[in-house]
PDB file of N, CA and C in Angstrom:
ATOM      1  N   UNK A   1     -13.286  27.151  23.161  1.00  0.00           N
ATOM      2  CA  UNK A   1     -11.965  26.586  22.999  1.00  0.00           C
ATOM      3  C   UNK A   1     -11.890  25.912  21.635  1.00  0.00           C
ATOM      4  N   UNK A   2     -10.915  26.144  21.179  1.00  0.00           N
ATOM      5  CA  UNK A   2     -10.648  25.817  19.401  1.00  0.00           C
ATOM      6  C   UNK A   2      -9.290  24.615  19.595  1.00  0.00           C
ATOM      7  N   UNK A   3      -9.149  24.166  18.650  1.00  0.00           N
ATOM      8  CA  UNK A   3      -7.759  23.458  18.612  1.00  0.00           C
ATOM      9  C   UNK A   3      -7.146  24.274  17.749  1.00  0.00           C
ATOM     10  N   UNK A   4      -5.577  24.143  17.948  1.00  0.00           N
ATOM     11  CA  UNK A   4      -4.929  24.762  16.731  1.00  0.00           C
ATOM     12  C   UNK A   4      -4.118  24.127  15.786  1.00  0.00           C
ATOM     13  N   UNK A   5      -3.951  24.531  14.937  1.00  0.00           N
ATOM     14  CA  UNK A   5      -4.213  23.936  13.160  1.00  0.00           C
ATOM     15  C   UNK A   5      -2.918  23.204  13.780  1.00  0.00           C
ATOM     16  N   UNK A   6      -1.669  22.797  14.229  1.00  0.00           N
ATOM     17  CA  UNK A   6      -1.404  21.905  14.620  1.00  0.00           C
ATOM     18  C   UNK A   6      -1.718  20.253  15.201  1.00  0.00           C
ATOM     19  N   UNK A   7      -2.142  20.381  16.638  1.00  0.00           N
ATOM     20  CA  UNK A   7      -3.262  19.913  16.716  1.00  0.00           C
ATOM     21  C   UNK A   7      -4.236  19.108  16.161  1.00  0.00           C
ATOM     22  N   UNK A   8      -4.586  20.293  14.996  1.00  0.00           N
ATOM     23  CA  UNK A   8      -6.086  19.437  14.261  1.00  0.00           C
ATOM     24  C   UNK A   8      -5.321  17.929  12.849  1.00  0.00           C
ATOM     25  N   UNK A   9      -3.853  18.776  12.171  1.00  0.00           N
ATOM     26  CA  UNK A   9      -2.807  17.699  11.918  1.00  0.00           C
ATOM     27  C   UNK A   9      -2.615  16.673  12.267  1.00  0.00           C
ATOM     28  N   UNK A  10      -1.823  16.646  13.853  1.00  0.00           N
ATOM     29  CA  UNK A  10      -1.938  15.529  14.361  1.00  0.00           C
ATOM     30  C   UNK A  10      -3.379  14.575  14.465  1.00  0.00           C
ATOM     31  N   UNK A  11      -3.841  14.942  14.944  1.00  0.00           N
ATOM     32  CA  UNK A  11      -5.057  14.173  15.684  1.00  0.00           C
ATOM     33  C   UNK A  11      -5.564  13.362  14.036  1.00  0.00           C
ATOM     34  N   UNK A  12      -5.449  14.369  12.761  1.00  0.00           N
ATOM     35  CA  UNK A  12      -5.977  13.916  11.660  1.00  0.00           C
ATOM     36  C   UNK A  12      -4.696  12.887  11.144  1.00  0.00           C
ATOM     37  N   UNK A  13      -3.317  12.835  11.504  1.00  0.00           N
ATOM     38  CA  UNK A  13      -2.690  11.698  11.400  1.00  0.00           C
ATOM     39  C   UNK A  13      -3.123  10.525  11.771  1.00  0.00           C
ATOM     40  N   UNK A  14      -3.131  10.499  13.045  1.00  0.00           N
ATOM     41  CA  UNK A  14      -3.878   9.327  13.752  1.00  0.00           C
ATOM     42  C   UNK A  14      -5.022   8.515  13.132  1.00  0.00           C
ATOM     43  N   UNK A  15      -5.765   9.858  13.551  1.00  0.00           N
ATOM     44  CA  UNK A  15      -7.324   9.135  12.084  1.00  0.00           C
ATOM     45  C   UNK A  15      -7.097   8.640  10.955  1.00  0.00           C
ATOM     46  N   UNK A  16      -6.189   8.768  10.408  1.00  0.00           N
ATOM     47  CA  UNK A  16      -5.807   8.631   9.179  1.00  0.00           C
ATOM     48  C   UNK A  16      -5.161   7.166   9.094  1.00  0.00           C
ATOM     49  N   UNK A  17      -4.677   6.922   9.975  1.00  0.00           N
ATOM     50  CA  UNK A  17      -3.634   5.595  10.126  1.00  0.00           C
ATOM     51  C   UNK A  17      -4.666   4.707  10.231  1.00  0.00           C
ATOM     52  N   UNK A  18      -5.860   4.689  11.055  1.00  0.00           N
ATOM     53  CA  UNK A  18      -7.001   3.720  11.590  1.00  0.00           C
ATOM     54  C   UNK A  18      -7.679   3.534  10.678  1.00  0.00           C
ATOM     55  N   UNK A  19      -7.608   4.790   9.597  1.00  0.00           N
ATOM     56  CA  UNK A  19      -9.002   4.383   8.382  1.00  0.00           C
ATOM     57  C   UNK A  19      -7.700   3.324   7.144  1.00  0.00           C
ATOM     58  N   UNK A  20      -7.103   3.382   7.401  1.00  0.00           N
ATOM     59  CA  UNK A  20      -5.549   2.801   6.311  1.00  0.00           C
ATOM     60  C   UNK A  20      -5.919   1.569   6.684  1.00  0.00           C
ATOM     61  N   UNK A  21      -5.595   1.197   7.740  1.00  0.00           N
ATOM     62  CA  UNK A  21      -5.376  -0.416   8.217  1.00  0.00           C
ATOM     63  C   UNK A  21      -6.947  -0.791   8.395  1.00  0.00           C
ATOM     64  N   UNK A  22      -7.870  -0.138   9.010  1.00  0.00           N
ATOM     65  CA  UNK A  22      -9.432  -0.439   8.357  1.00  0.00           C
ATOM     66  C   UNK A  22      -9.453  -1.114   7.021  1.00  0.00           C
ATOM     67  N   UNK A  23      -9.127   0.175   6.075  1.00  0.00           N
ATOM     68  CA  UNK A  23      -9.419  -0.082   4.509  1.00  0.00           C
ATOM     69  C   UNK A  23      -8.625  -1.391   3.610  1.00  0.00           C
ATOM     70  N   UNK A  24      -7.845  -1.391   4.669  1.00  0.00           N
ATOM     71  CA  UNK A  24      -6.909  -2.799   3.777  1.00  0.00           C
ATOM     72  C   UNK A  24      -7.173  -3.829   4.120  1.00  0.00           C
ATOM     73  N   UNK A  25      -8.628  -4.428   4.742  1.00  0.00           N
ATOM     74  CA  UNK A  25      -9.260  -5.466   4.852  1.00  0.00           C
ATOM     75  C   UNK A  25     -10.126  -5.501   3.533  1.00  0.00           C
ATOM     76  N   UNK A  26     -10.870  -4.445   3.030  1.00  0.00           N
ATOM     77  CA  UNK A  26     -11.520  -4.460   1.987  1.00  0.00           C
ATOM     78  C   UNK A  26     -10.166  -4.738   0.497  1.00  0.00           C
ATOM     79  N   UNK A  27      -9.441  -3.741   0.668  1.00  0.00           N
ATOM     80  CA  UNK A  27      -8.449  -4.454  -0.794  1.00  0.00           C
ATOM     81  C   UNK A  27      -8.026  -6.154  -0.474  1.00  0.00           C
ATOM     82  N   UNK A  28      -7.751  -6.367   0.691  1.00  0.00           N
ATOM     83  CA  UNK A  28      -7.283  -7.658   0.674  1.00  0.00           C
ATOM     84  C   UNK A  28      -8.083  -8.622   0.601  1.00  0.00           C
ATOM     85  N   UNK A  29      -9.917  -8.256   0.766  1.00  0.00           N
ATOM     86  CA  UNK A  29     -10.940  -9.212   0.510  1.00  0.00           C
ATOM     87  C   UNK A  29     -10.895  -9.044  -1.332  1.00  0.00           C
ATOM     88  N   UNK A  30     -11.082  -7.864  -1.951  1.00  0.00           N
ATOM     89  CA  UNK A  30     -11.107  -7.878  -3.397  1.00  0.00           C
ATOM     90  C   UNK A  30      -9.955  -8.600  -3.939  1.00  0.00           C
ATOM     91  N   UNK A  31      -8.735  -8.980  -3.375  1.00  0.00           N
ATOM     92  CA  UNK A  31      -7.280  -9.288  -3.732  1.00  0.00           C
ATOM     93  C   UNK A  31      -7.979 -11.055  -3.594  1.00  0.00           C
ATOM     94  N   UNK A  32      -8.200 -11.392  -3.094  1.00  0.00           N
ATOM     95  CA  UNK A  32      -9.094 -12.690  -2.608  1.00  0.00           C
ATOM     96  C   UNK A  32      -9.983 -13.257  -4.068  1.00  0.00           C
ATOM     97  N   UNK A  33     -11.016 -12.080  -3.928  1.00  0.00           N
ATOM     98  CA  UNK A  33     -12.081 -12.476  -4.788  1.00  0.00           C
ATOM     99  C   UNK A  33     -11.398 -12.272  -6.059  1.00  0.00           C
ATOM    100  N   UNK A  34     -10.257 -11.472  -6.662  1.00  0.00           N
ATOM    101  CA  UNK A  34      -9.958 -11.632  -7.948  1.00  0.00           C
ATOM    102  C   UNK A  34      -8.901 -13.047  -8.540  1.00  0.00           C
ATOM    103  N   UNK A  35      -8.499 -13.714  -7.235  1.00  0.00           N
ATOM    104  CA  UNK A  35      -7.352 -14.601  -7.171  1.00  0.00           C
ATOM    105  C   UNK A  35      -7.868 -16.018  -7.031  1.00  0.00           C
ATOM    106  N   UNK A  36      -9.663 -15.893  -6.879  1.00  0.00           N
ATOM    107  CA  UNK A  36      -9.941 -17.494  -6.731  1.00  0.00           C
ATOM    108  C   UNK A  36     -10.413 -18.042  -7.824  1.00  0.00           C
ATOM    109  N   UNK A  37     -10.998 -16.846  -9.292  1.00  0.00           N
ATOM    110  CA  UNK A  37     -11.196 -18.178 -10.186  1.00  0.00           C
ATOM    111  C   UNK A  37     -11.611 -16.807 -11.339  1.00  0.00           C
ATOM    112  N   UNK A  38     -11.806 -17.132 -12.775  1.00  0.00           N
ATOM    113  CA  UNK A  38     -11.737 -16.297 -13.875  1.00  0.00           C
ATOM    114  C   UNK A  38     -13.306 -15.453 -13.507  1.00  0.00           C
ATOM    115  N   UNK A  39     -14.250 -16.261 -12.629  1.00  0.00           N
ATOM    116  CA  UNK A  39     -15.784 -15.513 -12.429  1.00  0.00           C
ATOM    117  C   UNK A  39     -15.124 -14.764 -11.286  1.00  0.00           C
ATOM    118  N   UNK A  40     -14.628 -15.334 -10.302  1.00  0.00           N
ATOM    119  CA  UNK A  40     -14.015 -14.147  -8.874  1.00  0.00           C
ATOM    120  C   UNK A  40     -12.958 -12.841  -9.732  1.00  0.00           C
ATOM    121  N   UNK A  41     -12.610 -13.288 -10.686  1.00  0.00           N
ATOM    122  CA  UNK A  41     -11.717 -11.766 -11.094  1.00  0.00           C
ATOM    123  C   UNK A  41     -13.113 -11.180 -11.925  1.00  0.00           C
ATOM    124  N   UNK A  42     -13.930 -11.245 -12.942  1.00  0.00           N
ATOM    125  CA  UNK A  42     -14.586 -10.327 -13.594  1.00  0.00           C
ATOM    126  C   UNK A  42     -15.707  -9.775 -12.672  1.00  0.00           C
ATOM    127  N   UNK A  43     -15.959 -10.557 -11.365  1.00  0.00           N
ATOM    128  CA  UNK A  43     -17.081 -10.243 -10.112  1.00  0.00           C
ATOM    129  C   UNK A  43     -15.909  -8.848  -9.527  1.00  0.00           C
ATOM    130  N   UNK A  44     -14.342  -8.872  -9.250  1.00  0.00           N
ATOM    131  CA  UNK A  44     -13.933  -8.200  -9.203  1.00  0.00           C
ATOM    132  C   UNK A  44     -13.974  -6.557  -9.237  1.00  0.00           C
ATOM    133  N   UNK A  45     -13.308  -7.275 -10.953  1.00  0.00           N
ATOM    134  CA  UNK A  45     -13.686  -5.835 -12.001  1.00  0.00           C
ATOM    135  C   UNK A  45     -14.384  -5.638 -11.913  1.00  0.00           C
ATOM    136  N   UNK A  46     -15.961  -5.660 -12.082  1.00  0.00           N
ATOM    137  CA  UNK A  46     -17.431  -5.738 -11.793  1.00  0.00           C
ATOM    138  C   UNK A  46     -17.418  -4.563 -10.772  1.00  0.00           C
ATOM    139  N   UNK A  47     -17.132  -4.603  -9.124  1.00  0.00           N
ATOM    140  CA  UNK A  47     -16.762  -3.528  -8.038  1.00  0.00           C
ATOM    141  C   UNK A  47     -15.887  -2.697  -8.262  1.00  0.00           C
ATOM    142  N   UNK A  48     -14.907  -2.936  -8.390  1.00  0.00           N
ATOM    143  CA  UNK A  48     -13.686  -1.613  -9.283  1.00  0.00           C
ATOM    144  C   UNK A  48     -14.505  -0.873  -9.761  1.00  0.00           C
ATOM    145  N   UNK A  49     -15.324  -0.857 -10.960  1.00  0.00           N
ATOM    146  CA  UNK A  49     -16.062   0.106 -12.057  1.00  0.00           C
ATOM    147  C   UNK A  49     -16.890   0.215 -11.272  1.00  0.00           C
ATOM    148  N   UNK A  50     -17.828  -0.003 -10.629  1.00  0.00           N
ATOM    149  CA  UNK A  50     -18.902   0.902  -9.494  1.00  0.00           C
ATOM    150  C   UNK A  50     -18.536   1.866  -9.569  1.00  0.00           C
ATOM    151  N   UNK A  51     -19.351   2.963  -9.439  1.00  0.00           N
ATOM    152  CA  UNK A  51     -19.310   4.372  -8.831  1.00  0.00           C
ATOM    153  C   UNK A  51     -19.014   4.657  -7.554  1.00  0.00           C
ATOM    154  N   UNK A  52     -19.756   3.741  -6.377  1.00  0.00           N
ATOM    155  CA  UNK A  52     -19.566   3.517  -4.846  1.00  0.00           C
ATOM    156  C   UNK A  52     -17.768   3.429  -4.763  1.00  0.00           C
ATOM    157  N   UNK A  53     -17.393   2.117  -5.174  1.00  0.00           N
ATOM    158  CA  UNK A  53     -16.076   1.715  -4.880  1.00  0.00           C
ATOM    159  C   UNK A  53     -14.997   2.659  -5.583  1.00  0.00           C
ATOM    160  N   UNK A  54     -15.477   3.392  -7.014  1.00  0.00           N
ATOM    161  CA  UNK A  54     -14.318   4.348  -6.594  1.00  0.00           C
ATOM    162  C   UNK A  54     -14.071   5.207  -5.999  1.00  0.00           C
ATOM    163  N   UNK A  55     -15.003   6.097  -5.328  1.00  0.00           N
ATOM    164  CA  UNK A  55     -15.199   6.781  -4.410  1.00  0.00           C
ATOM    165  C   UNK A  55     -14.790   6.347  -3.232  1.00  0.00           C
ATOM    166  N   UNK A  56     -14.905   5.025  -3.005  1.00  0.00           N
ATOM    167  CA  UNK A  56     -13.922   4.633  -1.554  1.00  0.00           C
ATOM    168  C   UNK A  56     -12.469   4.437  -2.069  1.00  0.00           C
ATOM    169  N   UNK A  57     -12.189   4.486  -3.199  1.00  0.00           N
ATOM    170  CA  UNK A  57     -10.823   4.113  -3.859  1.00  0.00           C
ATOM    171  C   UNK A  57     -10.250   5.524  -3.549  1.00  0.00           C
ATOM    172  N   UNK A  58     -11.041   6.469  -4.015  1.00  0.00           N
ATOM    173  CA  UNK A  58     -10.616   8.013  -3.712  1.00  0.00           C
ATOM    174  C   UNK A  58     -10.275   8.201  -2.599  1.00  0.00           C
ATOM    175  N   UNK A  59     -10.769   7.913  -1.849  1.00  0.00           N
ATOM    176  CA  UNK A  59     -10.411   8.349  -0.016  1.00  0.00           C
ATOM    177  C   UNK A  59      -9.903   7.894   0.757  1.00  0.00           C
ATOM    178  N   UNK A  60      -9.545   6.272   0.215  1.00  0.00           N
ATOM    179  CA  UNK A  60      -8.317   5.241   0.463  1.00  0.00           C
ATOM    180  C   UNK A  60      -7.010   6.306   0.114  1.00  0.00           C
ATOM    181  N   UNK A  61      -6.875   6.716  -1.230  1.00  0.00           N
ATOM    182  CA  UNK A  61      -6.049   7.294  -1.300  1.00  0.00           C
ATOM    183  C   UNK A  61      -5.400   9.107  -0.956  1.00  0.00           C
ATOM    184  N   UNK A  62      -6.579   8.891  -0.920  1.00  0.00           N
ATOM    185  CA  UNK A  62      -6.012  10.644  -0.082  1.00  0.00           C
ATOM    186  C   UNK A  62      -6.115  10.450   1.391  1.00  0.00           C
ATOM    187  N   UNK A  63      -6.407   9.840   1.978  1.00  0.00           N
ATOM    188  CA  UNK A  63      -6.190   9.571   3.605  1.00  0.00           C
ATOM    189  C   UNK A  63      -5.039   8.754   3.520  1.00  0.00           C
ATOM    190  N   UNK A  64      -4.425   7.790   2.586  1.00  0.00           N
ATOM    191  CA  UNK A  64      -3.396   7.886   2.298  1.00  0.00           C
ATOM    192  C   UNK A  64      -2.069   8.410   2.010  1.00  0.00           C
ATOM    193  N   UNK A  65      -2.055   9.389   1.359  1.00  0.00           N
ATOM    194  CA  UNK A  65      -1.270  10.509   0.724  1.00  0.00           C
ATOM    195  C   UNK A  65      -1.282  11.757   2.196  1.00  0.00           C
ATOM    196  N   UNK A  66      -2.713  11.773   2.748  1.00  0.00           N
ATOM    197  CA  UNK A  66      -2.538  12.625   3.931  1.00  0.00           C
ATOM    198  C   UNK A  66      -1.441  12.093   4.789  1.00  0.00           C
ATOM    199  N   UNK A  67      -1.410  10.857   5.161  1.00  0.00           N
ATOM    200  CA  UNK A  67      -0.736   9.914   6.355  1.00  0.00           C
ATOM    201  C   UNK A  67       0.444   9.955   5.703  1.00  0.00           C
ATOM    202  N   UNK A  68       0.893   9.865   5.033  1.00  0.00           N
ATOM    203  CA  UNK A  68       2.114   9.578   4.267  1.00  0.00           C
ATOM    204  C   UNK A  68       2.982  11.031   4.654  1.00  0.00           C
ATOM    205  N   UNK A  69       2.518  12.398   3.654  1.00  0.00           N
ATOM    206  CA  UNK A  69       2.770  13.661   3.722  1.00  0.00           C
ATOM    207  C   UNK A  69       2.870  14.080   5.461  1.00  0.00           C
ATOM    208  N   UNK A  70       1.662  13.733   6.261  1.00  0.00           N
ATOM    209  CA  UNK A  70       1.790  14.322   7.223  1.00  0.00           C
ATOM    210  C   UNK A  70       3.263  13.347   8.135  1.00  0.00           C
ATOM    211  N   UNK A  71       3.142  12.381   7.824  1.00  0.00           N
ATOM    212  CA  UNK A  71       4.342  11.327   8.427  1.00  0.00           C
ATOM    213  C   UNK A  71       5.421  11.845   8.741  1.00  0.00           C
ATOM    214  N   UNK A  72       6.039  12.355   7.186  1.00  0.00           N
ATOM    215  CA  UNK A  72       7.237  12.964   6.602  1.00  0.00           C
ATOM    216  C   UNK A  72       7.396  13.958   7.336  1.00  0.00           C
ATOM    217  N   UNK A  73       6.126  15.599   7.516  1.00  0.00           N
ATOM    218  CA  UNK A  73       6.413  16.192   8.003  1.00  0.00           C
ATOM    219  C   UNK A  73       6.869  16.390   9.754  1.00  0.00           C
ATOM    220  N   UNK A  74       6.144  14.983  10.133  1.00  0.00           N
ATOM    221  CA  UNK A  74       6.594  14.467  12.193  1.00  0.00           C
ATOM    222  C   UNK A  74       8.205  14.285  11.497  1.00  0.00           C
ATOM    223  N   UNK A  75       8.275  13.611  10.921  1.00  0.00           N
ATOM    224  CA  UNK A  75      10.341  12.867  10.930  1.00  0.00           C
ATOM    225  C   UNK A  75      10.669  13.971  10.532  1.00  0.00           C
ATOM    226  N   UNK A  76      10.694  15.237   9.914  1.00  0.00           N
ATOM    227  CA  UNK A  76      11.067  16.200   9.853  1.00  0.00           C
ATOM    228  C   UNK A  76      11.647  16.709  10.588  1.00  0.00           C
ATOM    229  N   UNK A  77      10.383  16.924  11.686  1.00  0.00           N
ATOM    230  CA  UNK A  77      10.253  17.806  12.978  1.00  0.00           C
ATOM    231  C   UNK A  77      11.153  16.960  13.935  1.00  0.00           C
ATOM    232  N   UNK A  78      10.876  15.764  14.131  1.00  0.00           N
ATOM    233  CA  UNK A  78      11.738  15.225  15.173  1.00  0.00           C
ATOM    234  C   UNK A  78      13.243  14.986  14.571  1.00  0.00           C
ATOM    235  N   UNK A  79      13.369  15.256  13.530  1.00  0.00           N
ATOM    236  CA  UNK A  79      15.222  15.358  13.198  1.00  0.00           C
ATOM    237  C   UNK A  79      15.761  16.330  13.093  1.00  0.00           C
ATOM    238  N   UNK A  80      15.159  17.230  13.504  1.00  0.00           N
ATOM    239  CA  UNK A  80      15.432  18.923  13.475  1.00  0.00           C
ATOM    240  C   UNK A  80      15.489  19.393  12.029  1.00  0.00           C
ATOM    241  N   UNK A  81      14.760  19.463  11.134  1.00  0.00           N
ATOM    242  CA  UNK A  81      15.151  19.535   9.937  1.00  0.00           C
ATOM    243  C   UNK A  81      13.526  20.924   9.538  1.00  0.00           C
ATOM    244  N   UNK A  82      12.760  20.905  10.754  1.00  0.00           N
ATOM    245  CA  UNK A  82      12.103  22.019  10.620  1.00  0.00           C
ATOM    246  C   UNK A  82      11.934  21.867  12.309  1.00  0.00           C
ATOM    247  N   UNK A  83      11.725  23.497  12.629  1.00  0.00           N
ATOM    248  CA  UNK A  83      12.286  23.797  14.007  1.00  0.00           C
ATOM    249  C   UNK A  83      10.757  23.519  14.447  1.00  0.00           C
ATOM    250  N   UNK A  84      10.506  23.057  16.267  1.00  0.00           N
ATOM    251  CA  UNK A  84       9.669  22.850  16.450  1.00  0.00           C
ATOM    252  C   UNK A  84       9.088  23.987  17.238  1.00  0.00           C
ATOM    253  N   UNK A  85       9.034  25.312  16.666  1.00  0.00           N
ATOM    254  CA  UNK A  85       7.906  25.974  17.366  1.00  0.00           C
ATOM    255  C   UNK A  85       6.504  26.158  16.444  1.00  0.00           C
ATOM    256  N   UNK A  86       5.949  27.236  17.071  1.00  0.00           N
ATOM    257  CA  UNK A  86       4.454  26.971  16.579  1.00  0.00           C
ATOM    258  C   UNK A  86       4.523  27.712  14.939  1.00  0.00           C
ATOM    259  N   UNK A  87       4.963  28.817  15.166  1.00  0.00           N
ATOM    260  CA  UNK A  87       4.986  29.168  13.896  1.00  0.00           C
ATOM    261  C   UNK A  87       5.564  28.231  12.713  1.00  0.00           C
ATOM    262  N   UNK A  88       6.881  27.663  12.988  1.00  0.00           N
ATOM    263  CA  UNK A  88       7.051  26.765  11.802  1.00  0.00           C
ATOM    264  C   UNK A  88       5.897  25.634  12.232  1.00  0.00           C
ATOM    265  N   UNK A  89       5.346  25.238  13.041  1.00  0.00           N
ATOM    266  CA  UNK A  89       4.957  23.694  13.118  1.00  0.00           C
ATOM    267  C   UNK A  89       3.427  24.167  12.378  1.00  0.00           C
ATOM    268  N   UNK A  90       2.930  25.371  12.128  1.00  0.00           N
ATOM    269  CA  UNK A  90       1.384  26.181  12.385  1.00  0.00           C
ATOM    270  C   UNK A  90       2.159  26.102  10.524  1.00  0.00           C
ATOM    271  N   UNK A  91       3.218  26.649  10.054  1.00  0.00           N
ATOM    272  CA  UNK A  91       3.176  26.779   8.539  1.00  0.00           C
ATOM    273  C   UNK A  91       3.390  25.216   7.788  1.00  0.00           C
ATOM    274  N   UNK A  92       3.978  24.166   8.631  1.00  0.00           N
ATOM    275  CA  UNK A  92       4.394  23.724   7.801  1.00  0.00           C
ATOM    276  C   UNK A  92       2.780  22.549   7.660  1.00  0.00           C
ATOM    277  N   UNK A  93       2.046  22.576   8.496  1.00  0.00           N
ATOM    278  CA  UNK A  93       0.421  21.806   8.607  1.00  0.00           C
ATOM    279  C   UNK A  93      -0.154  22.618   7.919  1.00  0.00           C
ATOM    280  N   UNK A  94      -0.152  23.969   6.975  1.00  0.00           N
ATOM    281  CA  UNK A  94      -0.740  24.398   6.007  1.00  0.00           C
ATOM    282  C   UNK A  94      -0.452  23.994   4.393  1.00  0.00           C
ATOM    283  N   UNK A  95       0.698  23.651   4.443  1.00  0.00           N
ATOM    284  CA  UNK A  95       1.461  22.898   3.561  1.00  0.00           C
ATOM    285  C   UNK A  95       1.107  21.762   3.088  1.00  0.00           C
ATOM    286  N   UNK A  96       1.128  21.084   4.272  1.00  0.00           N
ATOM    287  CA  UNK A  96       0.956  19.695   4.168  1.00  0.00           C
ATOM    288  C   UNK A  96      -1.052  19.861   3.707  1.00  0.00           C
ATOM    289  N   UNK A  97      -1.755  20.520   4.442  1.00  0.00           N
ATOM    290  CA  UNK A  97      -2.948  20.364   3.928  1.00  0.00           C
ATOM    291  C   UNK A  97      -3.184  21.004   2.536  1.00  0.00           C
ATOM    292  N   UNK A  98      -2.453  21.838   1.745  1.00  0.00           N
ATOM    293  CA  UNK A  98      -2.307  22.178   0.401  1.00  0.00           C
ATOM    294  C   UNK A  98      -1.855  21.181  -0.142  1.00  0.00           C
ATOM    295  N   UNK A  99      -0.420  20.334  -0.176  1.00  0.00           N
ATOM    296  CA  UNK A  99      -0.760  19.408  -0.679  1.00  0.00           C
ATOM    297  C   UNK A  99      -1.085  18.336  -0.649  1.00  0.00           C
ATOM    298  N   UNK A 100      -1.986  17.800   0.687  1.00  0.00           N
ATOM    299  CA  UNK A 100      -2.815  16.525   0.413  1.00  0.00           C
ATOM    300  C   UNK A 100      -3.805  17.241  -0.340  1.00  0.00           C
ATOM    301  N   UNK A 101      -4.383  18.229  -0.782  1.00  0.00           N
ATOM    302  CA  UNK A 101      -5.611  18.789  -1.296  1.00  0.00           C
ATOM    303  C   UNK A 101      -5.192  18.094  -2.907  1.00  0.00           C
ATOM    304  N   UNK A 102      -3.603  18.974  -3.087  1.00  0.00           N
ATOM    305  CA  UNK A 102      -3.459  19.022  -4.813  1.00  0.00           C
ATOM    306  C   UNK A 102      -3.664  17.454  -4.830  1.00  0.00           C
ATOM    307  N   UNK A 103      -2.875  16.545  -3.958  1.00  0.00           N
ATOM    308  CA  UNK A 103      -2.967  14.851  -4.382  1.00  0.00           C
ATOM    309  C   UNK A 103      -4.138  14.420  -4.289  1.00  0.00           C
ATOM    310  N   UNK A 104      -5.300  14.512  -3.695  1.00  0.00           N
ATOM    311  CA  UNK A 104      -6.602  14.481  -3.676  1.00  0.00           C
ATOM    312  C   UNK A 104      -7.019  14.600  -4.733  1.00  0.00           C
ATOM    313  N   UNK A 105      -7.156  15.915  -5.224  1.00  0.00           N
ATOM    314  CA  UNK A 105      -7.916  16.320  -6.390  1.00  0.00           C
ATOM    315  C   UNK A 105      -7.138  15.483  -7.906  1.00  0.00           C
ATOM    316  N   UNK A 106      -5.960  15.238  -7.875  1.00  0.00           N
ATOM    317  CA  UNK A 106      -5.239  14.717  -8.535  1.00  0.00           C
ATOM    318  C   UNK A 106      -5.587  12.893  -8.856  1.00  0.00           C
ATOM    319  N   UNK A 107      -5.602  12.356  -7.613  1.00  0.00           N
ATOM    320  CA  UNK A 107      -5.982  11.030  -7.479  1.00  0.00           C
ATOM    321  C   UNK A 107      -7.662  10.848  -7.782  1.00  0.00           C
ATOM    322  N   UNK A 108      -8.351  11.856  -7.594  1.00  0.00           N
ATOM    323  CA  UNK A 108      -9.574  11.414  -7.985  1.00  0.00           C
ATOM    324  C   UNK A 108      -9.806  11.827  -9.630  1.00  0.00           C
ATOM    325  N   UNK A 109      -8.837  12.605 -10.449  1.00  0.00           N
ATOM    326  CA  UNK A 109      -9.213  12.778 -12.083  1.00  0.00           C
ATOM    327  C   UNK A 109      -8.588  11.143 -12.552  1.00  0.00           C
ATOM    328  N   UNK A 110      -7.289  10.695 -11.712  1.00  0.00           N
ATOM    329  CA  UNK A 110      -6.635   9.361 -11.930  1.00  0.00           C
ATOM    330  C   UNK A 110      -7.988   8.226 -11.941  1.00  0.00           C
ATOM    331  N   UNK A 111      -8.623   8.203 -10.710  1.00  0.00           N
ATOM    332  CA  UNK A 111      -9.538   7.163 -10.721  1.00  0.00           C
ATOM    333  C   UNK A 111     -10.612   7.369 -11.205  1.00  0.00           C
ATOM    334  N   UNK A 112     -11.028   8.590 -12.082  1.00  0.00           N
ATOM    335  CA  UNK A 112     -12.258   8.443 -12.521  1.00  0.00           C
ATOM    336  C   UNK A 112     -11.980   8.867 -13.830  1.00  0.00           C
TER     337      UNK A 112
END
């Protein structure tokens, strides 16, 4: 038994929402450490330029851009503005995973 590329959309919305509100404990601890004193902002910058942290900066933002894109395409669907059978719902989750790919690849030449 397989899921189908529908399906695997949704379920990756969801995931997507949990790693968002996860990850915005870490920006809002760095938002912290750059706001308490001129050593807490260059300790900051300091993590920004890591190699580690932009790489989580990368995937903040494309699990971002996924959640976002895939969002758009649910309010779509539920305003009738793409019909809800499988074939459109099966093309338009190929879409959406083409372009979270292009914003992916895009956001990581941005952050690095």
């Amino acid at each position: 038994m397989h899921f189908p590329l529908t399906a695997i959309a949704s379920v990756l919305h969801r995931i997507s929402g949990v790693i968002i509100f996860l990850s915005t404990g870490v920006l809002l601890w760095l938002l912290g450490l750059s706001l308490t004193s001129p050593e807490g902002f260059l300790r900051a910058s300091a993590v920004v330029d890591h190699f580690i942290f932009k790489f989580i900066i990368w995937g903040m933002l494309s699990t971002l851009a996924y959640h976002i894109f895939s969002g758009i395409r649910h309010i779509m669907m539920d305003c009738d503005f793409l019909d809800a059978t499988l074939k459109t719902g099966k093309f338009s989750a190929q879409i959406l995973f083409l372009v979270t790919t292009l914003f992916s690849i895009l956001s990581g030449v941005l952050v690095w």
